[in-house]
Each structure stands twice: as C-alpha cells, then as structure tokens.
Amino acid sequence: MAGRLPAQVATPPELHHHLGCPNLLSWKSNLSFQNFRISPSFSLSSLSGRSYAPPLIKCTAQPAASTNYAPGTPVRPTSILVVGATGTLGRQVVRRALDEGYDVRCLVRPRPAPADFLRDWGAIVVNADLSKPETIPATLVGVHTIIDCATGRPEEPIKTVDWEGKVALIQCAKAMGIQKYVFFSIHNCDKHPEVPLMEIKYCTEKFLQDSGLNHITIRLCGFMQGLIGQYAVPILEEKSVWGTDAPTRIAYMDTQDIARLTFIALRNENLKGKLLTFAGPRAWTTQEVITLCERLAGQDANVTTVPVSVLKTTRQLTRFFQWTSDVADRLAFSEVLSSDMVFSAPMAETYQLLGVDPKDIVTLEKYLQDYFTNILKKLKDLKAQSKQSDIFF
C-alpha cells in the first residue's frame, strides 16, 4: 500500500494527534498483524469453547491491545463507515444513514462496475478489501462508528471475508480508537457449530466482545427482499420455483425496518455490548410464501421441490473434493435453513427497549402486496403502450 491515503480520506494534521500516532502509518505497531496467520494450534472451535466437526477453520487472532489516546480533535459522532454497503442490507443502511443526516463513508472492494449509486446518494466511497488487511486502516481515519454488513461472495472461501477479514477489521478498529461497532450476525448461530458460516458468525461475536470495543451485535433471521428474486420474479416469469419439503419457518424482515431499528439502537447508550435479535412479525414456511405469491400474482407457481435428503447427500459428496469444499460449506447452511426448525424470536422486549411500535413494522403480506401491485401495474402500462404503438405503426 502506498504511504498516502486516498483523497477522500486524507488526514488533516490535527487528526494525527487524535490517532496518537507520530505519523499516519504507525497503526502497524498497534495492530500486530503478525498474530493474524494460519496456525494448526488454534481454531474457531477453541475460541467458541465447543467441539467442532471437520473441516476446521484454523487461525490465530488476538484482539489489538488497548491504547490510551491523547486528547485531540474529536471525531464527529455522525461519521460512520458502512462495510458491505452494496449488499441487500448494506445499501438500506446507507440510505437510512444519509436520510438521518449522518456523514456516510462506504468501504467497497475495487470492482469493474463502480458503486456509483452510493455516490449519487451522497455517500463517500473508499476502496478497500477485507481480504487484504493493509487496505483497511486508511478507510477508518476520522470515523466514529463502523456498521458491518459485509459477508463473503458465494464464489470465495467463507473464512476469507467472514472470519479473517472481520478479525482484521476489528483489530484495526480497536487500534485506531473507533468508538462504536455494529455487527450483523445470524439468529441461532450459536446452536449450529457444524455449519461453517454460522460457527464463524458466533466466533466473530465472541471475538468482538473480547476486543473491548463498544459494540452492538444484531442477529437476523431473513430478508424479505430475498424473496423477490427467489419466488416472486420466477412466478411472474412462469419459471421454476425451488423449494424444499421441510417445515422450516423463517420470520422475514424488511431490510428498511432493520436499518431503521439499527440506528435507533445505535443512539441508545444503554445498549453497549448488547446482543439483539431482529425478527419479522410472523414466521413463514416456504410453501406459505409461495402460496402468498401465487395469490398476489394471480397465477400458479411451477414448483420444483428439493428434498432435504438430497441436500445432505450433495453436501457429503462435495466433501470428497477440495475444490468443492466451499460449496459444501454453503450447502450445510442451506441444509440448516431447510431443517425442521423456526428462525424467529420474540420481539416485544426489543420493541419496548427501542421505543418502537410493532404496528410500524412491515409485514410480509404488505411487503409482497406492494411489490406485486407495482409490478403488475407497470406490466399493464407496458401492454397499453404496446397496443397504442400498434395503432400508429
């Protein structure tokens, strides 16, 4: 990394004093990245204190040592960094933060298609990669709060971003004196050590807690937005809809509501170190969601059912090949989501804690009804325009 920051986050002279550093890059002495390496002596299972079935995800990671920073130029509490800003949840967090008057910086990996929509909204975009720890510190200069919405891409190893990258980010945040850290996790992640993604989420929760950072951990059940591409669009396009034969129930939540509740929690000083779970008003099975979409679309779905037994068999087969190990890890997650369990949690206490009226939380019926109403109206308008064009040509 060059010895100078991107123009968007160039450090004013007074911030050098705030960082407690004689020069900009002295973060290296505090961060101790020599402890961040592959090691056979340490594993996620040792961090969580439980047995863990192979394959183990092994690494050494220690929270950065506490640093007493000398008084300097204070960082504005409205200055936040959103990690994973282009994702389903991340973009709603960015949108909400801007609407509420925050100064938003977005950490985005260098990509062929730039995240121009974030700039158009008014956010500052900085390029960095959680899989490359040396790119992280520059993005944190002048930041008060980190909101971590990031997760790895489907094509890359789960541990690269979701474990190694998060450890580096948390170490860096500690070393550079970040005031608050919000981490999004998965509901019930502590109950499924056999699933790498859920085990990683749980261990990251513990690592963040042990770091001493002022933080809030928010566990999520499922996003309503994901149902559009999974069920609504295929039904409208008369394509196959994939489901399972398991009675799993998931309390989907609108990511706009998640973002709104997150900022309410962020401003509540009594929630330091708290673990919250956000769940939608009702838990739904796959078949119930499909039936609802069929009714709102006014047409039947072409459902292809994948038995849970097939997921289990496929997972076991992919374990035999090194190049498919990450596919097996993700199938393990799919297997849990397709098991006989409920991804939901009581919200009455959380609503009371945050001062939120449950009636203000969007239901799945309302969310999907609004979507189908809008899309069917657009389709009707397009047909009308097409007929009008036929008159003239």
Short mmCIF file of N, CA and C in Angstrom, two decimals, residues 179-322:
data_model
loop_
_atom_site.label_atom_id
_atom_site.label_comp_id
_atom_site.label_asym_id
_atom_site.label_seq_id
_atom_site.Cartn_x
_atom_site.Cartn_y
_atom_site.Cartn_z
N GLN A 179 -15.16 4.34 18.01
CA GLN A 179 -15.99 4.49 19.21
C GLN A 179 -17.12 3.48 19.31
N LYS A 180 -17.69 3.08 18.17
CA LYS A 180 -18.80 2.12 18.19
C LYS A 180 -18.68 1.17 17.00
N TYR A 181 -19.15 -0.05 17.21
CA TYR A 181 -19.08 -1.07 16.16
C TYR A 181 -20.39 -1.85 16.19
N VAL A 182 -21.08 -1.90 15.05
CA VAL A 182 -22.31 -2.67 14.93
C VAL A 182 -22.03 -3.87 14.02
N PHE A 183 -22.32 -5.06 14.52
CA PHE A 183 -22.06 -6.28 13.77
C PHE A 183 -23.35 -7.04 13.55
N PHE A 184 -23.61 -7.40 12.29
CA PHE A 184 -24.80 -8.19 11.96
C PHE A 184 -24.44 -9.67 11.89
N SER A 185 -25.17 -10.47 12.65
CA SER A 185 -24.92 -11.90 12.73
C SER A 185 -26.17 -12.66 12.30
N ILE A 186 -26.22 -13.95 12.59
CA ILE A 186 -27.32 -14.82 12.18
C ILE A 186 -28.00 -15.41 13.41
N HIS A 187 -29.32 -15.39 13.42
CA HIS A 187 -30.07 -15.98 14.52
C HIS A 187 -29.73 -17.46 14.67
N ASN A 188 -29.56 -17.89 15.91
CA ASN A 188 -29.26 -19.29 16.24
C ASN A 188 -27.87 -19.74 15.80
N CYS A 189 -26.99 -18.79 15.49
CA CYS A 189 -25.65 -19.19 15.03
C CYS A 189 -24.89 -19.97 16.10
N ASP A 190 -25.21 -19.73 17.37
CA ASP A 190 -24.53 -20.43 18.46
C ASP A 190 -24.98 -21.87 18.60
N LYS A 191 -26.04 -22.26 17.90
CA LYS A 191 -26.59 -23.61 18.04
C LYS A 191 -26.18 -24.54 16.91
N HIS A 192 -25.39 -24.03 15.96
CA HIS A 192 -25.04 -24.85 14.78
C HIS A 192 -23.55 -24.76 14.46
N PRO A 193 -22.70 -25.32 15.34
CA PRO A 193 -21.26 -25.30 15.08
C PRO A 193 -20.86 -26.15 13.89
N GLU A 194 -21.78 -27.02 13.43
CA GLU A 194 -21.46 -27.87 12.28
C GLU A 194 -21.54 -27.12 10.96
N VAL A 195 -22.10 -25.92 10.99
CA VAL A 195 -22.23 -25.11 9.77
C VAL A 195 -21.16 -24.01 9.81
N PRO A 196 -20.17 -24.05 8.93
CA PRO A 196 -19.05 -23.10 8.99
C PRO A 196 -19.47 -21.64 9.07
N LEU A 197 -20.44 -21.21 8.24
CA LEU A 197 -20.82 -19.80 8.25
C LEU A 197 -21.39 -19.40 9.60
N MET A 198 -22.21 -20.26 10.21
CA MET A 198 -22.82 -19.93 11.49
C MET A 198 -21.80 -20.00 12.62
N GLU A 199 -20.89 -20.96 12.54
CA GLU A 199 -19.82 -21.04 13.53
C GLU A 199 -18.93 -19.80 13.46
N ILE A 200 -18.63 -19.35 12.26
CA ILE A 200 -17.81 -18.15 12.08
C ILE A 200 -18.53 -16.93 12.66
N LYS A 201 -19.81 -16.81 12.39
CA LYS A 201 -20.56 -15.67 12.93
C LYS A 201 -20.52 -15.65 14.45
N TYR A 202 -20.72 -16.84 15.05
CA TYR A 202 -20.72 -16.92 16.51
C TYR A 202 -19.34 -16.58 17.08
N CYS A 203 -18.30 -17.09 16.45
CA CYS A 203 -16.95 -16.82 16.94
C CYS A 203 -16.57 -15.35 16.73
N THR A 204 -17.07 -14.75 15.68
CA THR A 204 -16.82 -13.33 15.47
C THR A 204 -17.51 -12.50 16.55
N GLU A 205 -18.73 -12.93 16.94
CA GLU A 205 -19.41 -12.27 18.06
C GLU A 205 -18.53 -12.29 19.31
N LYS A 206 -17.95 -13.44 19.62
CA LYS A 206 -17.12 -13.58 20.81
C LYS A 206 -15.83 -12.78 20.68
N PHE A 207 -15.24 -12.80 19.49
CA PHE A 207 -14.01 -12.04 19.27
C PHE A 207 -14.26 -10.54 19.44
N LEU A 208 -15.39 -10.07 18.93
CA LEU A 208 -15.75 -8.65 19.07
C LEU A 208 -15.97 -8.31 20.54
N GLN A 209 -16.63 -9.19 21.26
CA GLN A 209 -16.87 -8.96 22.68
C GLN A 209 -15.55 -8.90 23.45
N ASP A 210 -14.63 -9.81 23.13
CA ASP A 210 -13.34 -9.85 23.82
C ASP A 210 -12.44 -8.67 23.46
N SER A 211 -12.72 -8.03 22.33
CA SER A 211 -11.88 -6.91 21.89
C SER A 211 -12.00 -5.69 22.79
N GLY A 212 -13.10 -5.57 23.52
CA GLY A 212 -13.30 -4.41 24.38
C GLY A 212 -13.91 -3.22 23.67
N LEU A 213 -14.21 -3.37 22.37
CA LEU A 213 -14.85 -2.28 21.64
C LEU A 213 -16.28 -2.07 22.13
N ASN A 214 -16.73 -0.83 22.12
CA ASN A 214 -18.14 -0.52 22.37
C ASN A 214 -18.91 -1.03 21.16
N HIS A 215 -19.71 -2.05 21.35
CA HIS A 215 -20.34 -2.68 20.19
C HIS A 215 -21.78 -3.10 20.48
N ILE A 216 -22.51 -3.34 19.39
CA ILE A 216 -23.83 -3.95 19.43
C ILE A 216 -23.84 -5.08 18.40
N THR A 217 -24.29 -6.25 18.80
CA THR A 217 -24.43 -7.36 17.87
C THR A 217 -25.92 -7.57 17.59
N ILE A 218 -26.26 -7.64 16.31
CA ILE A 218 -27.66 -7.81 15.91
C ILE A 218 -27.78 -9.09 15.09
N ARG A 219 -28.52 -10.05 15.60
CA ARG A 219 -28.76 -11.30 14.87
C ARG A 219 -30.02 -11.16 14.03
N LEU A 220 -29.95 -11.64 12.80
CA LEU A 220 -31.05 -11.51 11.85
C LEU A 220 -31.57 -12.89 11.43
N CYS A 221 -32.84 -12.93 11.07
CA CYS A 221 -33.48 -14.20 10.67
C CYS A 221 -33.56 -14.37 9.15
N GLY A 222 -33.98 -13.34 8.46
CA GLY A 222 -34.12 -13.43 7.00
C GLY A 222 -34.62 -12.12 6.43
N PHE A 223 -34.31 -11.86 5.15
CA PHE A 223 -34.69 -10.61 4.48
C PHE A 223 -35.89 -10.85 3.56
N MET A 224 -36.86 -9.96 3.64
CA MET A 224 -37.99 -10.02 2.71
C MET A 224 -37.52 -9.79 1.28
N GLN A 225 -36.51 -8.93 1.11
CA GLN A 225 -36.03 -8.60 -0.23
C GLN A 225 -35.56 -9.84 -0.99
N GLY A 226 -35.01 -10.81 -0.28
CA GLY A 226 -34.52 -12.01 -0.94
C GLY A 226 -35.62 -12.85 -1.56
N LEU A 227 -36.85 -12.68 -1.10
CA LEU A 227 -37.97 -13.47 -1.61
C LEU A 227 -38.41 -13.03 -3.00
N ILE A 228 -38.05 -11.80 -3.37
CA ILE A 228 -38.46 -11.29 -4.69
C ILE A 228 -37.81 -12.11 -5.80
N GLY A 229 -36.48 -12.23 -5.73
CA GLY A 229 -35.78 -12.99 -6.76
C GLY A 229 -35.99 -14.49 -6.64
N GLN A 230 -36.24 -14.95 -5.41
CA GLN A 230 -36.37 -16.39 -5.19
C GLN A 230 -37.75 -16.92 -5.58
N TYR A 231 -38.80 -16.13 -5.35
CA TYR A 231 -40.15 -16.62 -5.59
C TYR A 231 -40.98 -15.70 -6.50
N ALA A 232 -41.03 -14.41 -6.18
CA ALA A 232 -41.93 -13.50 -6.90
C ALA A 232 -41.62 -13.42 -8.39
N VAL A 233 -40.37 -13.13 -8.73
CA VAL A 233 -39.99 -12.98 -10.14
C VAL A 233 -40.17 -14.27 -10.93
N PRO A 234 -39.69 -15.43 -10.43
CA PRO A 234 -39.91 -16.67 -11.20
C PRO A 234 -41.38 -16.98 -11.43
N ILE A 235 -42.24 -16.68 -10.46
CA ILE A 235 -43.67 -16.93 -10.64
C ILE A 235 -44.23 -16.05 -11.75
N LEU A 236 -43.86 -14.76 -11.75
CA LEU A 236 -44.34 -13.84 -12.78
C LEU A 236 -43.81 -14.23 -14.16
N GLU A 237 -42.59 -14.76 -14.20
CA GLU A 237 -41.98 -15.13 -15.47
C GLU A 237 -42.28 -16.59 -15.85
N GLU A 238 -43.10 -17.24 -15.06
CA GLU A 238 -43.51 -18.62 -15.30
C GLU A 238 -42.31 -19.56 -15.37
N LYS A 239 -41.35 -19.32 -14.49
CA LYS A 239 -40.17 -20.18 -14.39
C LYS A 239 -40.29 -21.03 -13.12
N SER A 240 -39.39 -21.99 -12.99
CA SER A 240 -39.43 -22.89 -11.84
C SER A 240 -39.10 -22.15 -10.55
N VAL A 241 -39.81 -22.50 -9.51
CA VAL A 241 -39.54 -22.00 -8.16
C VAL A 241 -39.01 -23.17 -7.35
N TRP A 242 -37.85 -22.97 -6.73
CA TRP A 242 -37.22 -24.05 -6.00
C TRP A 242 -37.59 -23.98 -4.52
N GLY A 243 -37.94 -25.12 -3.96
CA GLY A 243 -38.28 -25.19 -2.54
C GLY A 243 -37.84 -26.52 -1.98
N THR A 244 -38.09 -26.72 -0.68
CA THR A 244 -37.76 -27.99 -0.04
C THR A 244 -39.02 -28.57 0.60
N ASP A 245 -38.88 -29.80 1.07
CA ASP A 245 -40.01 -30.46 1.70
C ASP A 245 -39.99 -30.32 3.22
N ALA A 246 -39.16 -29.41 3.74
CA ALA A 246 -39.04 -29.25 5.20
C ALA A 246 -39.96 -28.14 5.70
N PRO A 247 -40.44 -28.26 6.94
CA PRO A 247 -41.35 -27.26 7.50
C PRO A 247 -40.64 -26.10 8.20
N THR A 248 -39.47 -25.73 7.74
CA THR A 248 -38.74 -24.61 8.34
C THR A 248 -39.59 -23.34 8.29
N ARG A 249 -39.54 -22.58 9.37
CA ARG A 249 -40.28 -21.32 9.44
C ARG A 249 -39.27 -20.19 9.67
N ILE A 250 -39.38 -19.14 8.87
CA ILE A 250 -38.46 -18.01 8.97
C ILE A 250 -39.25 -16.71 9.11
N ALA A 251 -38.87 -15.90 10.10
CA ALA A 251 -39.53 -14.62 10.33
C ALA A 251 -38.81 -13.53 9.54
N TYR A 252 -39.16 -13.44 8.25
CA TYR A 252 -38.52 -12.47 7.37
C TYR A 252 -38.81 -11.04 7.82
N MET A 253 -37.83 -10.16 7.58
CA MET A 253 -37.98 -8.75 7.97
C MET A 253 -37.54 -7.87 6.81
N ASP A 254 -38.22 -6.75 6.63
CA ASP A 254 -37.86 -5.78 5.61
C ASP A 254 -36.53 -5.13 6.01
N THR A 255 -35.57 -5.10 5.10
CA THR A 255 -34.26 -4.52 5.43
C THR A 255 -34.36 -3.02 5.74
N GLN A 256 -35.40 -2.36 5.25
CA GLN A 256 -35.59 -0.96 5.62
C GLN A 256 -35.93 -0.84 7.11
N ASP A 257 -36.73 -1.78 7.62
CA ASP A 257 -37.02 -1.79 9.05
C ASP A 257 -35.78 -2.14 9.85
N ILE A 258 -34.98 -3.09 9.35
CA ILE A 258 -33.74 -3.45 10.04
C ILE A 258 -32.83 -2.24 10.15
N ALA A 259 -32.69 -1.49 9.06
CA ALA A 259 -31.84 -0.30 9.07
C ALA A 259 -32.37 0.74 10.06
N ARG A 260 -33.68 0.95 10.07
CA ARG A 260 -34.28 1.94 10.97
C ARG A 260 -34.06 1.56 12.43
N LEU A 261 -34.31 0.30 12.77
CA LEU A 261 -34.11 -0.15 14.15
C LEU A 261 -32.64 -0.12 14.55
N THR A 262 -31.76 -0.35 13.58
CA THR A 262 -30.33 -0.32 13.87
C THR A 262 -29.89 1.05 14.34
N PHE A 263 -30.36 2.10 13.68
CA PHE A 263 -29.95 3.45 14.08
C PHE A 263 -30.61 3.88 15.39
N ILE A 264 -31.79 3.37 15.67
CA ILE A 264 -32.40 3.62 16.98
C ILE A 264 -31.53 2.98 18.06
N ALA A 265 -31.09 1.74 17.83
CA ALA A 265 -30.23 1.04 18.78
C ALA A 265 -28.89 1.75 18.92
N LEU A 266 -28.37 2.24 17.81
CA LEU A 266 -27.06 2.90 17.81
C LEU A 266 -27.05 4.13 18.70
N ARG A 267 -28.17 4.84 18.74
CA ARG A 267 -28.25 6.07 19.54
C ARG A 267 -28.59 5.81 21.01
N ASN A 268 -28.89 4.55 21.34
CA ASN A 268 -29.23 4.20 22.72
C ASN A 268 -27.95 3.80 23.47
N GLU A 269 -27.49 4.66 24.35
CA GLU A 269 -26.24 4.42 25.06
C GLU A 269 -26.34 3.27 26.07
N ASN A 270 -27.54 2.81 26.35
CA ASN A 270 -27.71 1.72 27.30
C ASN A 270 -27.52 0.34 26.66
N LEU A 271 -27.25 0.32 25.36
CA LEU A 271 -27.15 -0.96 24.65
C LEU A 271 -25.71 -1.39 24.40
N LYS A 272 -24.76 -0.77 25.07
CA LYS A 272 -23.35 -1.13 24.89
C LYS A 272 -23.14 -2.61 25.21
N GLY A 273 -22.55 -3.32 24.24
CA GLY A 273 -22.25 -4.73 24.42
C GLY A 273 -23.45 -5.66 24.35
N LYS A 274 -24.61 -5.15 23.95
CA LYS A 274 -25.83 -5.94 23.92
C LYS A 274 -25.92 -6.83 22.68
N LEU A 275 -26.62 -7.94 22.85
CA LEU A 275 -26.96 -8.82 21.74
C LEU A 275 -28.46 -8.72 21.50
N LEU A 276 -28.83 -8.25 20.31
CA LEU A 276 -30.24 -8.12 19.94
C LEU A 276 -30.56 -9.08 18.81
N THR A 277 -31.81 -9.51 18.73
CA THR A 277 -32.27 -10.29 17.59
C THR A 277 -33.45 -9.57 16.96
N PHE A 278 -33.36 -9.34 15.64
CA PHE A 278 -34.45 -8.71 14.89
C PHE A 278 -35.18 -9.79 14.10
N ALA A 279 -36.47 -9.90 14.31
CA ALA A 279 -37.28 -10.87 13.58
C ALA A 279 -38.56 -10.21 13.10
N GLY A 280 -39.09 -10.70 12.00
CA GLY A 280 -40.33 -10.17 11.45
C GLY A 280 -41.53 -10.57 12.29
N PRO A 281 -42.71 -10.00 11.97
CA PRO A 281 -43.92 -10.24 12.77
C PRO A 281 -44.39 -11.69 12.80
N ARG A 282 -44.04 -12.46 11.76
CA ARG A 282 -44.52 -13.84 11.69
C ARG A 282 -43.51 -14.71 10.97
N ALA A 283 -43.41 -15.97 11.39
CA ALA A 283 -42.52 -16.93 10.73
C ALA A 283 -43.29 -17.70 9.66
N TRP A 284 -42.69 -17.84 8.48
CA TRP A 284 -43.35 -18.44 7.32
C TRP A 284 -42.59 -19.68 6.84
N THR A 285 -43.33 -20.69 6.38
CA THR A 285 -42.71 -21.80 5.68
C THR A 285 -42.55 -21.42 4.21
N THR A 286 -41.72 -22.19 3.52
CA THR A 286 -41.52 -21.94 2.09
C THR A 286 -42.84 -22.05 1.33
N GLN A 287 -43.62 -23.06 1.63
CA GLN A 287 -44.88 -23.27 0.92
C GLN A 287 -45.85 -22.13 1.18
N GLU A 288 -45.87 -21.60 2.38
CA GLU A 288 -46.75 -20.48 2.69
C GLU A 288 -46.35 -19.23 1.91
N VAL A 289 -45.05 -19.01 1.75
CA VAL A 289 -44.58 -17.86 0.96
C VAL A 289 -44.97 -18.03 -0.50
N ILE A 290 -44.78 -19.24 -1.04
CA ILE A 290 -45.14 -19.50 -2.44
C ILE A 290 -46.64 -19.31 -2.65
N THR A 291 -47.45 -19.81 -1.73
CA THR A 291 -48.91 -19.67 -1.84
C THR A 291 -49.31 -18.20 -1.83
N LEU A 292 -48.68 -17.42 -0.96
CA LEU A 292 -48.97 -15.98 -0.89
C LEU A 292 -48.61 -15.29 -2.20
N CYS A 293 -47.44 -15.64 -2.76
CA CYS A 293 -47.02 -15.05 -4.04
C CYS A 293 -47.97 -15.44 -5.17
N GLU A 294 -48.42 -16.69 -5.16
CA GLU A 294 -49.37 -17.13 -6.19
C GLU A 294 -50.66 -16.32 -6.12
N ARG A 295 -51.14 -16.10 -4.93
CA ARG A 295 -52.40 -15.35 -4.78
C ARG A 295 -52.23 -13.91 -5.24
N LEU A 296 -51.13 -13.28 -4.86
CA LEU A 296 -50.91 -11.88 -5.23
C LEU A 296 -50.60 -11.72 -6.71
N ALA A 297 -49.95 -12.72 -7.31
CA ALA A 297 -49.62 -12.66 -8.73
C ALA A 297 -50.80 -13.06 -9.61
N GLY A 298 -51.74 -13.78 -9.02
CA GLY A 298 -52.89 -14.24 -9.79
C GLY A 298 -52.55 -15.37 -10.73
N GLN A 299 -51.53 -16.15 -10.40
CA GLN A 299 -51.16 -17.30 -11.24
C GLN A 299 -50.42 -18.33 -10.40
N ASP A 300 -50.44 -19.58 -10.88
CA ASP A 300 -49.82 -20.68 -10.14
C ASP A 300 -48.31 -20.71 -10.36
N ALA A 301 -47.61 -21.25 -9.37
CA ALA A 301 -46.15 -21.39 -9.46
C ALA A 301 -45.79 -22.77 -9.97
N ASN A 302 -44.71 -22.84 -10.73
CA ASN A 302 -44.15 -24.11 -11.18
C ASN A 302 -43.09 -24.52 -10.17
N VAL A 303 -43.51 -25.27 -9.15
CA VAL A 303 -42.65 -25.57 -8.01
C VAL A 303 -41.84 -26.84 -8.24
N THR A 304 -40.54 -26.75 -8.05
CA THR A 304 -39.64 -27.90 -8.06
C THR A 304 -39.14 -28.12 -6.64
N THR A 305 -39.52 -29.22 -6.05
CA THR A 305 -39.16 -29.49 -4.66
C THR A 305 -37.86 -30.28 -4.58
N VAL A 306 -36.94 -29.78 -3.75
CA VAL A 306 -35.67 -30.47 -3.50
C VAL A 306 -35.73 -31.06 -2.10
N PRO A 307 -35.79 -32.38 -1.95
CA PRO A 307 -35.84 -32.99 -0.62
C PRO A 307 -34.59 -32.65 0.19
N VAL A 308 -34.75 -32.51 1.48
CA VAL A 308 -33.61 -32.22 2.35
C VAL A 308 -32.57 -33.32 2.25
N SER A 309 -33.01 -34.54 2.03
CA SER A 309 -32.08 -35.67 1.90
C SER A 309 -31.12 -35.47 0.74
N VAL A 310 -31.59 -34.81 -0.32
CA VAL A 310 -30.73 -34.54 -1.47
C VAL A 310 -29.65 -33.53 -1.10
N LEU A 311 -30.04 -32.51 -0.34
CA LEU A 311 -29.06 -31.52 0.11
C LEU A 311 -27.98 -32.19 0.95
N LYS A 312 -28.41 -33.09 1.84
CA LYS A 312 -27.44 -33.78 2.70
C LYS A 312 -26.49 -34.64 1.88
N THR A 313 -27.05 -35.38 0.90
CA THR A 313 -26.23 -36.25 0.06
C THR A 313 -25.25 -35.44 -0.77
N THR A 314 -25.73 -34.33 -1.36
CA THR A 314 -24.87 -33.48 -2.17
C THR A 314 -23.74 -32.90 -1.34
N ARG A 315 -24.07 -32.49 -0.11
CA ARG A 315 -23.05 -31.94 0.77
C ARG A 315 -21.97 -32.97 1.05
N GLN A 316 -22.38 -34.22 1.33
CA GLN A 316 -21.39 -35.25 1.62
C GLN A 316 -20.51 -35.55 0.41
N LEU A 317 -21.10 -35.56 -0.77
CA LEU A 317 -20.32 -35.83 -1.98
C LEU A 317 -19.28 -34.76 -2.24
N THR A 318 -19.68 -33.49 -2.06
CA THR A 318 -18.75 -32.41 -2.35
C THR A 318 -17.61 -32.35 -1.34
N ARG A 319 -17.77 -32.99 -0.20
CA ARG A 319 -16.70 -33.02 0.80
C ARG A 319 -15.48 -33.82 0.30
N PHE A 320 -15.68 -34.69 -0.69
CA PHE A 320 -14.58 -35.53 -1.18
C PHE A 320 -13.60 -34.76 -2.05
N PHE A 321 -13.99 -33.57 -2.50
CA PHE A 321 -13.15 -32.82 -3.44
C PHE A 321 -12.78 -31.48 -2.85
N GLN A 322 -11.50 -31.17 -2.85
CA GLN A 322 -11.02 -29.92 -2.27
C GLN A 322 -11.64 -28.71 -2.94
#
